[in-house]
Amino acid sequence: MGSIYLRPLGLDAAASAAEGLPLAGGPLRFAAAEVAWRSAPGPAERESLPLGEALARVAAEAGDEAGASLRDRLSRARSAFAGLALDRTRIMGVINVTPDSFSDGGDRFDPGRAVADGQAMLAAGADILDVGGESTRPGAAPVEPAEEQGRVLPVIRALAAEGAVVSIDSRNAATMAEALTAGAAIVNDVSALTGDPRSLSLVAEAGCGVVLMHMQGAPQTMQQAPRYDDVVLDVYDFLQARLEACLEAGIPRAAVAVDPGIGFGKSLAHNLALLESLAIFHGLGCPILLGVSRKSFIARLAGEAPPKARLPGSLAAALSGLARGVQILRVHDVAETVQAVRVWEAIRAAPPATESPKT
Ligand code: HH2
């Protein structure tokens, strides 16, 4: 049997879209969708249709129950993630306690500096602090769990003690376990709980939140020759399979966020296709987390700027994510992103002018 997918189109907060469905219970609505289908794995066919026809097509192909459940997952309001209501965009600030991260290599290798920067991010409006002790940049070598823990645990302890919602960015179950004991509330795993066979049961038992990210290959080799039949649908299938593994292990859907993994085993064209089609991932019924901050695709598009000079491109990509209903942004520049998001949200929420504004 083949697979069928639905990507919301024409996302709009205006009254003209009132006849459509809300996207993930949020302010954006959609009244049309692109249906994609294929005999998995393989190339897909696609057709854009009014929403009613698109839903009827899904029901005809996959059955009434599957059609109704996809409609529900696309439109139902998301539960709070790690205690954070998703009624506004949530900002995850990045704290790399590493000597070699691509984006801020070495800046926060000193734990005192990492904690101070975390406090500054909270003051600037970060909702989550993502603490990592292993760089996953292309070509990076793995770090021993003991070394990784030595880097992250003092930082997590200090920030969690101040009431911060902390996530641990790790692929190692032992590091995840120690981080949760130290006060972390979320596991952020770039391997979507495939990197360590103990991580799935650990997260299920801990009852914490988890971010499942897509990566093709491993950091050391992932950018050598990334290949997909259809990048958007292949990433969707992977995240769906990992979500199902979580559900089977006893992790509730409400505890899971999904992330297409921009820059992880993807060419420029792959990254752009994913960014354009992000709304399809709402079909998984989980909040979407997007990490575009300072990534190299920005430099490929605009003059090979070094990571710290990629803020304008990072903001442009983040806002294009918001226009597709992304709920959580993983960023290095918290204050700047908060400002951009607040302006974007205020414009989206403004009532449409029915007459010329009076001066
Ligand atoms: N990107 C990086 C690391 N972790 N986690 C999620 N969920 N999504 C991402 O896009 C993501 C991530 C890479 O960025 P950074 O942490 O700045 O660099 P490095 O891996 O070199 O430490």
mmCIF file of C-alpha atoms and ligand atoms in Angstrom:
data_model
loop_
_atom_site.group_PDB
_atom_site.id
_atom_site.type_symbol
_atom_site.label_atom_id
_atom_site.label_comp_id
_atom_site.label_asym_id
_atom_site.label_seq_id
_atom_site.Cartn_x
_atom_site.Cartn_y
_atom_site.Cartn_z
ATOM 1 C CA MET A 1 0.000 0.000 0.000
ATOM 2 C CA GLY A 2 1.110 3.550 -0.666
ATOM 3 C CA SER A 3 1.230 6.556 1.615
ATOM 4 C CA ILE A 4 -0.755 9.778 1.415
ATOM 5 C CA TYR A 5 0.130 13.155 2.931
ATOM 6 C CA LEU A 6 -1.586 16.517 3.336
ATOM 7 C CA ARG A 7 0.190 19.874 3.338
ATOM 8 C CA PRO A 8 -1.910 22.874 4.418
ATOM 9 C CA LEU A 9 -1.822 25.716 1.865
ATOM 10 C CA GLY A 10 -2.800 29.392 1.876
ATOM 11 C CA LEU A 11 -2.105 29.830 5.602
ATOM 12 C CA ASP A 12 -3.762 33.031 6.724
ATOM 13 C CA ALA A 13 -5.042 34.587 9.929
ATOM 14 C CA ALA A 14 -7.541 36.756 8.046
ATOM 15 C CA ALA A 15 -11.291 36.371 8.097
ATOM 16 C CA SER A 16 -11.259 35.332 4.431
ATOM 17 C CA ALA A 17 -9.932 31.972 5.585
ATOM 18 C CA ALA A 18 -12.643 31.586 8.239
ATOM 19 C CA GLU A 19 -14.296 28.739 6.391
ATOM 20 C CA GLY A 20 -11.146 26.586 6.673
ATOM 21 C CA LEU A 21 -9.593 24.755 9.622
ATOM 22 C CA PRO A 22 -7.262 26.177 12.269
ATOM 23 C CA LEU A 23 -3.682 24.964 11.893
ATOM 24 C CA ALA A 24 -2.755 23.079 15.087
ATOM 25 C CA GLY A 25 -5.384 25.099 16.969
ATOM 26 C CA GLY A 26 -3.406 28.302 16.369
ATOM 27 C CA PRO A 27 -4.282 31.607 14.744
ATOM 28 C CA LEU A 28 -3.445 30.517 11.188
ATOM 29 C CA ARG A 29 -6.181 28.843 9.134
ATOM 30 C CA PHE A 30 -6.136 26.922 5.884
ATOM 31 C CA ALA A 31 -8.852 26.247 3.361
ATOM 32 C CA ALA A 32 -6.771 24.376 0.786
ATOM 33 C CA ALA A 33 -4.149 21.661 0.869
ATOM 34 C CA GLU A 34 -1.674 19.841 -1.311
ATOM 35 C CA VAL A 35 -2.243 16.105 -1.391
ATOM 36 C CA ALA A 36 0.887 14.027 -2.030
ATOM 37 C CA TRP A 37 0.875 10.288 -2.572
ATOM 38 C CA ARG A 38 3.409 7.642 -3.474
ATOM 39 C CA SER A 39 4.186 3.951 -3.278
ATOM 40 C CA ALA A 40 6.699 4.321 -0.451
ATOM 41 C CA PRO A 41 9.591 4.677 -0.805
ATOM 42 C CA GLY A 42 9.714 6.448 -4.134
ATOM 43 C CA PRO A 43 8.835 9.612 -6.008
ATOM 44 C CA ALA A 44 5.514 11.269 -5.241
ATOM 45 C CA GLU A 45 2.636 12.791 -7.156
ATOM 46 C CA ARG A 46 1.048 15.999 -5.865
ATOM 47 C CA GLU A 47 -2.140 17.960 -6.400
ATOM 48 C CA SER A 48 -3.399 21.164 -4.766
ATOM 49 C CA LEU A 49 -7.108 21.081 -3.895
ATOM 50 C CA PRO A 50 -9.732 22.911 -1.832
ATOM 51 C CA LEU A 51 -9.629 21.451 1.691
ATOM 52 C CA GLY A 52 -12.884 19.481 1.441
ATOM 53 C CA GLU A 53 -11.723 17.734 -1.739
ATOM 54 C CA ALA A 54 -8.254 17.107 -0.298
ATOM 55 C CA LEU A 55 -9.734 15.467 2.820
ATOM 56 C CA ALA A 56 -12.101 13.400 0.662
ATOM 57 C CA ARG A 57 -9.100 12.220 -1.408
ATOM 58 C CA VAL A 58 -7.248 11.137 1.743
ATOM 59 C CA ALA A 59 -10.343 9.295 3.030
ATOM 60 C CA ALA A 60 -10.814 7.547 -0.327
ATOM 61 C CA GLU A 61 -7.176 6.377 -0.401
ATOM 62 C CA ALA A 62 -6.503 5.636 3.274
ATOM 63 C CA GLY A 63 -10.000 5.045 4.708
ATOM 64 C CA ASP A 64 -12.470 7.249 6.602
ATOM 65 C CA GLU A 65 -10.818 6.693 9.964
ATOM 66 C CA ALA A 66 -7.307 7.593 8.765
ATOM 67 C CA GLY A 67 -8.720 10.662 6.979
ATOM 68 C CA ALA A 68 -10.552 11.873 10.102
ATOM 69 C CA SER A 69 -7.517 11.286 12.267
ATOM 70 C CA LEU A 70 -5.222 13.256 9.913
ATOM 71 C CA ARG A 71 -7.763 16.114 9.869
ATOM 72 C CA ASP A 72 -7.810 16.049 13.673
ATOM 73 C CA ARG A 73 -4.008 16.010 14.018
ATOM 74 C CA LEU A 74 -3.637 18.949 11.613
ATOM 75 C CA SER A 75 -6.239 21.126 13.320
ATOM 76 C CA ARG A 76 -6.402 20.249 17.031
ATOM 77 C CA ALA A 77 -4.780 22.654 19.530
ATOM 78 C CA ARG A 78 -1.506 21.319 20.893
ATOM 79 C CA SER A 79 -1.157 20.557 24.609
ATOM 80 C CA ALA A 80 1.467 22.402 26.600
ATOM 81 C CA PHE A 81 4.994 21.135 25.857
ATOM 82 C CA ALA A 82 7.122 20.604 28.983
ATOM 83 C CA GLY A 83 4.650 22.813 30.849
ATOM 84 C CA LEU A 84 4.826 25.630 28.263
ATOM 85 C CA ALA A 85 1.483 26.586 26.713
ATOM 86 C CA LEU A 86 1.837 26.896 22.945
ATOM 87 C CA ASP A 87 -0.454 29.917 22.596
ATOM 88 C CA ARG A 88 2.555 31.964 21.501
ATOM 89 C CA THR A 89 5.879 31.194 19.845
ATOM 90 C CA ARG A 90 8.357 29.668 22.264
ATOM 91 C CA ILE A 91 12.055 30.473 22.046
ATOM 92 C CA MET A 92 14.746 27.909 22.841
ATOM 93 C CA GLY A 93 18.124 29.565 23.475
ATOM 94 C CA VAL A 94 21.236 27.551 22.512
ATOM 95 C CA ILE A 95 24.015 27.059 25.063
ATOM 96 C CA ASN A 96 26.863 24.995 23.623
ATOM 97 C CA VAL A 97 29.304 24.062 26.386
ATOM 98 C CA THR A 98 31.781 22.943 23.738
ATOM 99 C CA PRO A 99 35.132 24.106 22.391
ATOM 100 C CA ASP A 100 34.175 23.514 18.760
ATOM 101 C CA SER A 101 30.520 24.281 17.930
ATOM 102 C CA PHE A 102 30.145 25.728 14.453
ATOM 103 C CA SER A 103 28.043 28.635 15.618
ATOM 104 C CA ASP A 104 29.660 29.858 18.811
ATOM 105 C CA GLY A 105 32.690 27.532 19.155
ATOM 106 C CA GLY A 106 34.398 27.972 22.510
ATOM 107 C CA ASP A 107 32.375 31.005 23.670
ATOM 108 C CA ARG A 108 30.654 29.072 26.461
ATOM 109 C CA PHE A 109 33.147 26.292 27.200
ATOM 110 C CA ASP A 110 33.666 27.938 30.583
ATOM 111 C CA PRO A 111 30.705 26.872 32.783
ATOM 112 C CA GLY A 112 30.499 30.240 34.549
ATOM 113 C CA ARG A 113 30.165 31.989 31.209
ATOM 114 C CA ALA A 114 27.608 29.420 30.019
ATOM 115 C CA VAL A 115 25.445 30.016 33.111
ATOM 116 C CA ALA A 116 25.744 33.808 32.852
ATOM 117 C CA ASP A 117 24.778 33.706 29.169
ATOM 118 C CA GLY A 118 21.843 31.412 30.008
ATOM 119 C CA GLN A 119 20.636 33.931 32.589
ATOM 120 C CA ALA A 120 20.935 36.702 30.008
ATOM 121 C CA MET A 121 18.927 34.626 27.515
ATOM 122 C CA LEU A 122 16.166 34.117 30.102
ATOM 123 C CA ALA A 123 16.089 37.859 30.763
ATOM 124 C CA ALA A 124 15.854 38.437 26.998
ATOM 125 C CA GLY A 125 12.784 36.190 26.732
ATOM 126 C CA ALA A 126 14.012 32.614 26.217
ATOM 127 C CA ASP A 127 11.440 30.010 27.298
ATOM 128 C CA ILE A 128 13.791 27.006 27.131
ATOM 129 C CA LEU A 129 17.582 26.769 27.422
ATOM 130 C CA ASP A 130 19.110 23.982 25.298
ATOM 131 C CA VAL A 131 22.379 22.866 26.861
ATOM 132 C CA GLY A 132 24.730 20.678 24.806
ATOM 133 C CA GLY A 133 28.222 19.307 25.373
ATOM 134 C CA GLU A 134 28.897 17.721 21.981
ATOM 135 C CA SER A 135 29.101 19.563 18.683
ATOM 136 C CA THR A 136 27.055 17.962 15.903
ATOM 137 C CA ARG A 137 28.424 20.220 13.170
ATOM 138 C CA PRO A 138 29.341 18.443 9.929
ATOM 139 C CA GLY A 139 32.605 16.551 10.436
ATOM 140 C CA ALA A 140 32.537 16.708 14.264
ATOM 141 C CA ALA A 141 33.910 13.706 16.150
ATOM 142 C CA PRO A 142 31.782 12.129 18.925
ATOM 143 C CA VAL A 143 32.525 13.086 22.546
ATOM 144 C CA GLU A 144 32.810 10.486 25.352
ATOM 145 C CA PRO A 145 29.700 10.565 27.626
ATOM 146 C CA ALA A 146 31.837 11.232 30.758
ATOM 147 C CA GLU A 147 33.409 14.267 29.082
ATOM 148 C CA GLU A 148 30.016 15.422 27.810
ATOM 149 C CA GLN A 149 28.501 15.147 31.300
ATOM 150 C CA GLY A 150 31.396 17.031 32.873
ATOM 151 C CA ARG A 151 30.626 19.897 30.506
ATOM 152 C CA VAL A 152 26.839 20.112 30.781
ATOM 153 C CA LEU A 153 25.837 19.012 34.288
ATOM 154 C CA PRO A 154 27.119 22.005 36.317
ATOM 155 C CA VAL A 155 25.473 24.349 33.816
ATOM 156 C CA ILE A 156 22.147 22.484 33.884
ATOM 157 C CA ARG A 157 22.151 22.329 37.699
ATOM 158 C CA ALA A 158 22.733 26.071 38.015
ATOM 159 C CA LEU A 159 20.132 27.099 35.420
ATOM 160 C CA ALA A 160 17.453 24.613 36.541
ATOM 161 C CA ALA A 161 17.934 25.787 40.154
ATOM 162 C CA GLU A 162 16.854 29.230 38.973
ATOM 163 C CA GLY A 163 13.642 27.801 37.546
ATOM 164 C CA ALA A 164 14.677 27.671 33.868
ATOM 165 C CA VAL A 165 13.113 25.042 31.621
ATOM 166 C CA VAL A 166 16.264 23.258 30.426
ATOM 167 C CA SER A 167 16.676 20.768 27.601
ATOM 168 C CA ILE A 168 19.657 18.472 27.220
ATOM 169 C CA ASP A 169 20.976 18.265 23.656
ATOM 170 C CA SER A 170 22.481 14.777 23.632
ATOM 171 C CA ARG A 171 22.460 11.407 21.887
ATOM 172 C CA ASN A 172 23.674 9.450 24.954
ATOM 173 C CA ALA A 173 21.176 7.869 27.363
ATOM 174 C CA ALA A 174 23.582 8.148 30.313
ATOM 175 C CA THR A 175 23.988 11.871 29.723
ATOM 176 C CA MET A 176 20.227 12.304 29.304
ATOM 177 C CA ALA A 177 19.621 10.487 32.614
ATOM 178 C CA GLU A 178 22.171 12.587 34.517
ATOM 179 C CA ALA A 179 20.833 15.777 32.946
ATOM 180 C CA LEU A 180 17.257 14.940 33.957
ATOM 181 C CA THR A 181 18.442 14.293 37.519
ATOM 182 C CA ALA A 182 20.245 17.647 37.427
ATOM 183 C CA GLY A 183 16.934 19.363 36.581
ATOM 184 C CA ALA A 184 16.489 19.208 32.791
ATOM 185 C CA ALA A 185 12.861 18.809 31.663
ATOM 186 C CA ILE A 186 13.349 17.971 27.977
ATOM 187 C CA VAL A 187 15.576 15.612 25.982
ATOM 188 C CA ASN A 188 16.595 17.090 22.611
ATOM 189 C CA ASP A 189 18.086 14.291 20.525
ATOM 190 C CA VAL A 190 19.398 14.955 17.007
ATOM 191 C CA SER A 191 19.204 11.184 16.449
ATOM 192 C CA ALA A 192 15.483 11.029 17.450
ATOM 193 C CA LEU A 193 16.243 8.428 20.169
ATOM 194 C CA THR A 194 18.013 6.075 17.737
ATOM 195 C CA GLY A 195 21.595 6.840 18.828
ATOM 196 C CA ASP A 196 21.466 4.892 22.088
ATOM 197 C CA PRO A 197 19.218 1.837 22.537
ATOM 198 C CA ARG A 198 18.466 2.830 26.154
ATOM 199 C CA SER A 199 17.180 6.315 25.378
ATOM 200 C CA LEU A 200 13.596 5.412 24.405
ATOM 201 C CA SER A 201 12.815 3.620 27.671
ATOM 202 C CA LEU A 202 14.681 6.266 29.658
ATOM 203 C CA VAL A 203 12.499 9.067 28.261
ATOM 204 C CA ALA A 204 9.340 6.962 28.740
ATOM 205 C CA GLU A 205 10.183 6.304 32.393
ATOM 206 C CA ALA A 206 11.240 9.883 33.105
ATOM 207 C CA GLY A 207 8.005 11.299 31.658
ATOM 208 C CA CYS A 208 9.930 14.283 30.263
ATOM 209 C CA GLY A 209 9.422 16.127 26.985
ATOM 210 C CA VAL A 210 11.409 14.985 23.952
ATOM 211 C CA VAL A 211 12.433 16.591 20.654
ATOM 212 C CA LEU A 212 12.754 14.101 17.792
ATOM 213 C CA MET A 213 15.005 15.501 15.069
ATOM 214 C CA HIS A 214 15.661 14.063 11.625
ATOM 215 C CA MET A 215 19.265 13.493 10.574
ATOM 216 C CA GLN A 216 20.511 11.461 7.621
ATOM 217 C CA GLY A 217 23.726 9.636 8.540
ATOM 218 C CA ALA A 218 26.030 10.816 11.342
ATOM 219 C CA PRO A 219 27.643 14.240 11.845
ATOM 220 C CA GLN A 220 31.068 13.003 10.692
ATOM 221 C CA THR A 221 29.818 12.116 7.209
ATOM 222 C CA MET A 222 26.285 13.503 6.809
ATOM 223 C CA GLN A 223 27.083 16.303 4.357
ATOM 224 C CA GLN A 224 29.088 14.117 1.940
ATOM 225 C CA ALA A 225 26.282 13.099 -0.420
ATOM 226 C CA PRO A 226 22.828 13.400 1.120
ATOM 227 C CA ARG A 227 20.181 11.655 -1.013
ATOM 228 C CA TYR A 228 16.404 11.317 -0.751
ATOM 229 C CA ASP A 229 13.598 9.974 -2.932
ATOM 230 C CA ASP A 230 11.538 12.977 -1.838
ATOM 231 C CA VAL A 231 13.131 14.915 0.991
ATOM 232 C CA VAL A 232 9.916 16.261 2.545
ATOM 233 C CA LEU A 233 8.071 12.933 2.527
ATOM 234 C CA ASP A 234 11.145 10.906 3.544
ATOM 235 C CA VAL A 235 11.692 13.171 6.577
ATOM 236 C CA TYR A 236 7.963 12.947 7.361
ATOM 237 C CA ASP A 237 8.051 9.126 7.227
ATOM 238 C CA PHE A 238 11.119 9.025 9.481
ATOM 239 C CA LEU A 239 9.567 11.334 12.086
ATOM 240 C CA GLN A 240 6.300 9.405 11.950
ATOM 241 C CA ALA A 241 8.136 6.109 12.522
ATOM 242 C CA ARG A 242 10.070 7.586 15.460
ATOM 243 C CA LEU A 243 6.854 9.057 16.897
ATOM 244 C CA GLU A 244 5.228 5.635 16.642
ATOM 245 C CA ALA A 245 8.232 4.069 18.415
ATOM 246 C CA CYS A 246 7.743 6.645 21.201
ATOM 247 C CA LEU A 247 4.017 5.907 21.472
ATOM 248 C CA GLU A 248 4.718 2.161 21.643
ATOM 249 C CA ALA A 249 7.305 2.760 24.378
ATOM 250 C CA GLY A 250 4.698 4.662 26.412
ATOM 251 C CA ILE A 251 5.724 8.245 25.600
ATOM 252 C CA PRO A 252 2.528 10.251 24.987
ATOM 253 C CA ARG A 253 2.192 12.301 21.794
ATOM 254 C CA ALA A 254 1.799 15.431 23.953
ATOM 255 C CA ALA A 255 5.353 14.937 25.260
ATOM 256 C CA VAL A 256 6.878 14.941 21.746
ATOM 257 C CA ALA A 257 8.004 17.785 19.473
ATOM 258 C CA VAL A 258 9.263 17.092 15.941
ATOM 259 C CA ASP A 259 12.058 18.829 14.041
ATOM 260 C CA PRO A 260 13.016 18.345 10.357
ATOM 261 C CA GLY A 261 16.711 18.833 11.211
ATOM 262 C CA ILE A 262 17.778 21.669 8.923
ATOM 263 C CA GLY A 263 21.406 21.141 7.863
ATOM 264 C CA PHE A 264 21.666 17.550 9.104
ATOM 265 C CA GLY A 265 22.428 15.444 6.023
ATOM 266 C CA LYS A 266 20.788 17.907 3.623
ATOM 267 C CA SER A 267 21.859 19.880 0.569
ATOM 268 C CA LEU A 268 20.798 23.490 0.072
ATOM 269 C CA ALA A 269 17.905 22.314 -2.119
ATOM 270 C CA HIS A 270 16.821 19.796 0.558
ATOM 271 C CA ASN A 271 16.861 22.486 3.269
ATOM 272 C CA LEU A 272 14.844 24.905 1.148
ATOM 273 C CA ALA A 273 12.260 22.250 0.223
ATOM 274 C CA LEU A 274 11.794 21.417 3.907
ATOM 275 C CA LEU A 275 11.482 25.066 4.906
ATOM 276 C CA GLU A 276 8.913 25.721 2.180
ATOM 277 C CA SER A 277 6.861 22.623 3.068
ATOM 278 C CA LEU A 278 7.113 22.793 6.874
ATOM 279 C CA ALA A 279 3.344 22.891 7.368
ATOM 280 C CA ILE A 280 3.077 19.241 6.307
ATOM 281 C CA PHE A 281 4.696 18.207 9.614
ATOM 282 C CA HIS A 282 1.640 19.417 11.567
ATOM 283 C CA GLY A 283 0.077 16.198 10.268
ATOM 284 C CA LEU A 284 2.106 14.378 12.939
ATOM 285 C CA GLY A 285 -0.022 16.065 15.633
ATOM 286 C CA CYS A 286 2.954 17.412 17.619
ATOM 287 C CA PRO A 287 4.488 20.867 18.013
ATOM 288 C CA ILE A 288 7.172 21.649 15.420
ATOM 289 C CA LEU A 289 10.587 22.865 16.547
ATOM 290 C CA LEU A 290 12.775 24.606 13.961
ATOM 291 C CA GLY A 291 16.534 25.153 14.156
ATOM 292 C CA VAL A 292 17.743 27.474 11.400
ATOM 293 C CA SER A 293 19.860 29.834 13.484
ATOM 294 C CA ARG A 294 23.262 30.628 11.900
ATOM 295 C CA LYS A 295 23.134 27.487 9.732
ATOM 296 C CA SER A 296 25.317 27.187 6.684
ATOM 297 C CA PHE A 297 22.473 27.221 4.137
ATOM 298 C CA ILE A 298 22.219 30.955 4.925
ATOM 299 C CA ALA A 299 25.824 31.461 3.818
ATOM 300 C CA ARG A 300 25.231 29.361 0.677
ATOM 301 C CA LEU A 301 22.426 31.762 -0.265
ATOM 302 C CA ALA A 302 24.101 35.026 0.665
ATOM 303 C CA GLY A 303 27.787 35.544 0.383
ATOM 304 C CA GLU A 304 29.452 32.933 2.615
ATOM 305 C CA ALA A 305 28.971 34.994 5.802
ATOM 306 C CA PRO A 306 30.612 33.451 8.903
ATOM 307 C CA PRO A 307 28.165 32.019 11.528
ATOM 308 C CA LYS A 308 27.972 35.112 13.720
ATOM 309 C CA ALA A 309 27.139 37.287 10.686
ATOM 310 C CA ARG A 310 24.081 35.191 9.774
ATOM 311 C CA LEU A 311 21.491 36.881 12.011
ATOM 312 C CA PRO A 312 19.457 38.516 9.191
ATOM 313 C CA GLY A 313 19.165 35.212 7.322
ATOM 314 C CA SER A 314 18.379 33.388 10.570
ATOM 315 C CA LEU A 315 15.513 35.801 11.296
ATOM 316 C CA ALA A 316 14.165 35.551 7.749
ATOM 317 C CA ALA A 317 14.097 31.756 7.960
ATOM 318 C CA ALA A 318 12.586 31.807 11.467
ATOM 319 C CA LEU A 319 9.756 34.102 10.361
ATOM 320 C CA SER A 320 9.064 31.920 7.321
ATOM 321 C CA GLY A 321 8.695 29.086 9.860
ATOM 322 C CA LEU A 322 6.181 31.113 11.876
ATOM 323 C CA ALA A 323 4.180 31.736 8.711
ATOM 324 C CA ARG A 324 3.885 27.933 8.492
ATOM 325 C CA GLY A 325 2.781 27.508 12.105
ATOM 326 C CA VAL A 326 6.062 26.487 13.777
ATOM 327 C CA GLN A 327 5.641 26.683 17.565
ATOM 328 C CA ILE A 328 9.233 26.550 18.897
ATOM 329 C CA LEU A 329 12.361 28.258 17.485
ATOM 330 C CA ARG A 330 15.869 27.092 18.489
ATOM 331 C CA VAL A 331 18.099 30.177 18.298
ATOM 332 C CA HIS A 332 21.452 31.631 19.310
ATOM 333 C CA ASP A 333 20.350 35.288 19.263
ATOM 334 C CA VAL A 334 17.481 35.334 21.736
ATOM 335 C CA ALA A 335 16.826 39.082 22.167
ATOM 336 C CA GLU A 336 16.901 39.733 18.419
ATOM 337 C CA THR A 337 14.616 36.777 17.665
ATOM 338 C CA VAL A 338 12.136 37.764 20.389
ATOM 339 C CA GLN A 339 11.902 41.247 18.873
ATOM 340 C CA ALA A 340 11.322 39.881 15.359
ATOM 341 C CA VAL A 341 8.735 37.354 16.583
ATOM 342 C CA ARG A 342 6.779 39.892 18.653
ATOM 343 C CA VAL A 343 6.538 42.281 15.693
ATOM 344 C CA TRP A 344 5.492 39.482 13.339
ATOM 345 C CA GLU A 345 2.880 38.184 15.811
ATOM 346 C CA ALA A 346 1.434 41.661 16.393
ATOM 347 C CA ILE A 347 0.985 42.267 12.663
ATOM 348 C CA ARG A 348 -0.607 38.860 12.212
ATOM 349 C CA ALA A 349 -3.043 39.558 15.076
ATOM 350 C CA ALA A 350 -4.018 43.051 13.872
ATOM 351 C CA PRO A 351 -7.598 43.310 12.588
ATOM 352 C CA PRO A 352 -7.792 43.741 8.802
ATOM 353 C CA ALA A 353 -8.506 47.367 7.857
ATOM 354 C CA THR A 354 -12.044 47.781 6.564
ATOM 355 C CA GLU A 355 -11.546 51.474 5.859
ATOM 356 C CA SER A 356 -8.550 53.787 5.583
ATOM 357 C CA PRO A 357 -6.990 54.429 9.004
ATOM 358 C CA LYS A 358 -7.947 57.872 10.323
ATOM 359 C CA THR A 359 -5.002 60.099 10.939
HETATM 360 N N1 HH2 B 1 20.960 22.029 15.530
HETATM 361 C C1 HH2 B 1 22.145 21.886 16.168
HETATM 362 C C2 HH2 B 1 22.219 21.167 17.359
HETATM 363 N N2 HH2 B 1 21.100 20.624 17.917
HETATM 364 N N3 HH2 B 1 18.768 20.249 17.857
HETATM 365 C C3 HH2 B 1 17.580 20.383 17.237
HETATM 366 N N4 HH2 B 1 16.463 19.855 17.774
HETATM 367 N N5 HH2 B 1 17.469 21.056 16.060
HETATM 368 C C4 HH2 B 1 18.537 21.629 15.444
HETATM 369 O O1 HH2 B 1 18.362 22.224 14.364
HETATM 370 C C5 HH2 B 1 19.829 21.493 16.078
HETATM 371 C C6 HH2 B 1 19.902 20.780 17.305
HETATM 372 C C7 HH2 B 1 23.376 22.494 15.584
HETATM 373 O O2 HH2 B 1 23.553 23.793 16.028
HETATM 374 P P1 HH2 B 1 24.544 24.220 17.221
HETATM 375 O O3 HH2 B 1 24.114 23.620 18.509
HETATM 376 O O4 HH2 B 1 24.626 25.698 17.233
HETATM 377 O O5 HH2 B 1 25.970 23.677 16.787
HETATM 378 P P2 HH2 B 1 26.857 22.430 17.204
HETATM 379 O O6 HH2 B 1 26.094 21.190 16.904
HETATM 380 O O7 HH2 B 1 28.100 22.584 16.378
HETATM 381 O O8 HH2 B 1 27.137 22.541 18.686
#
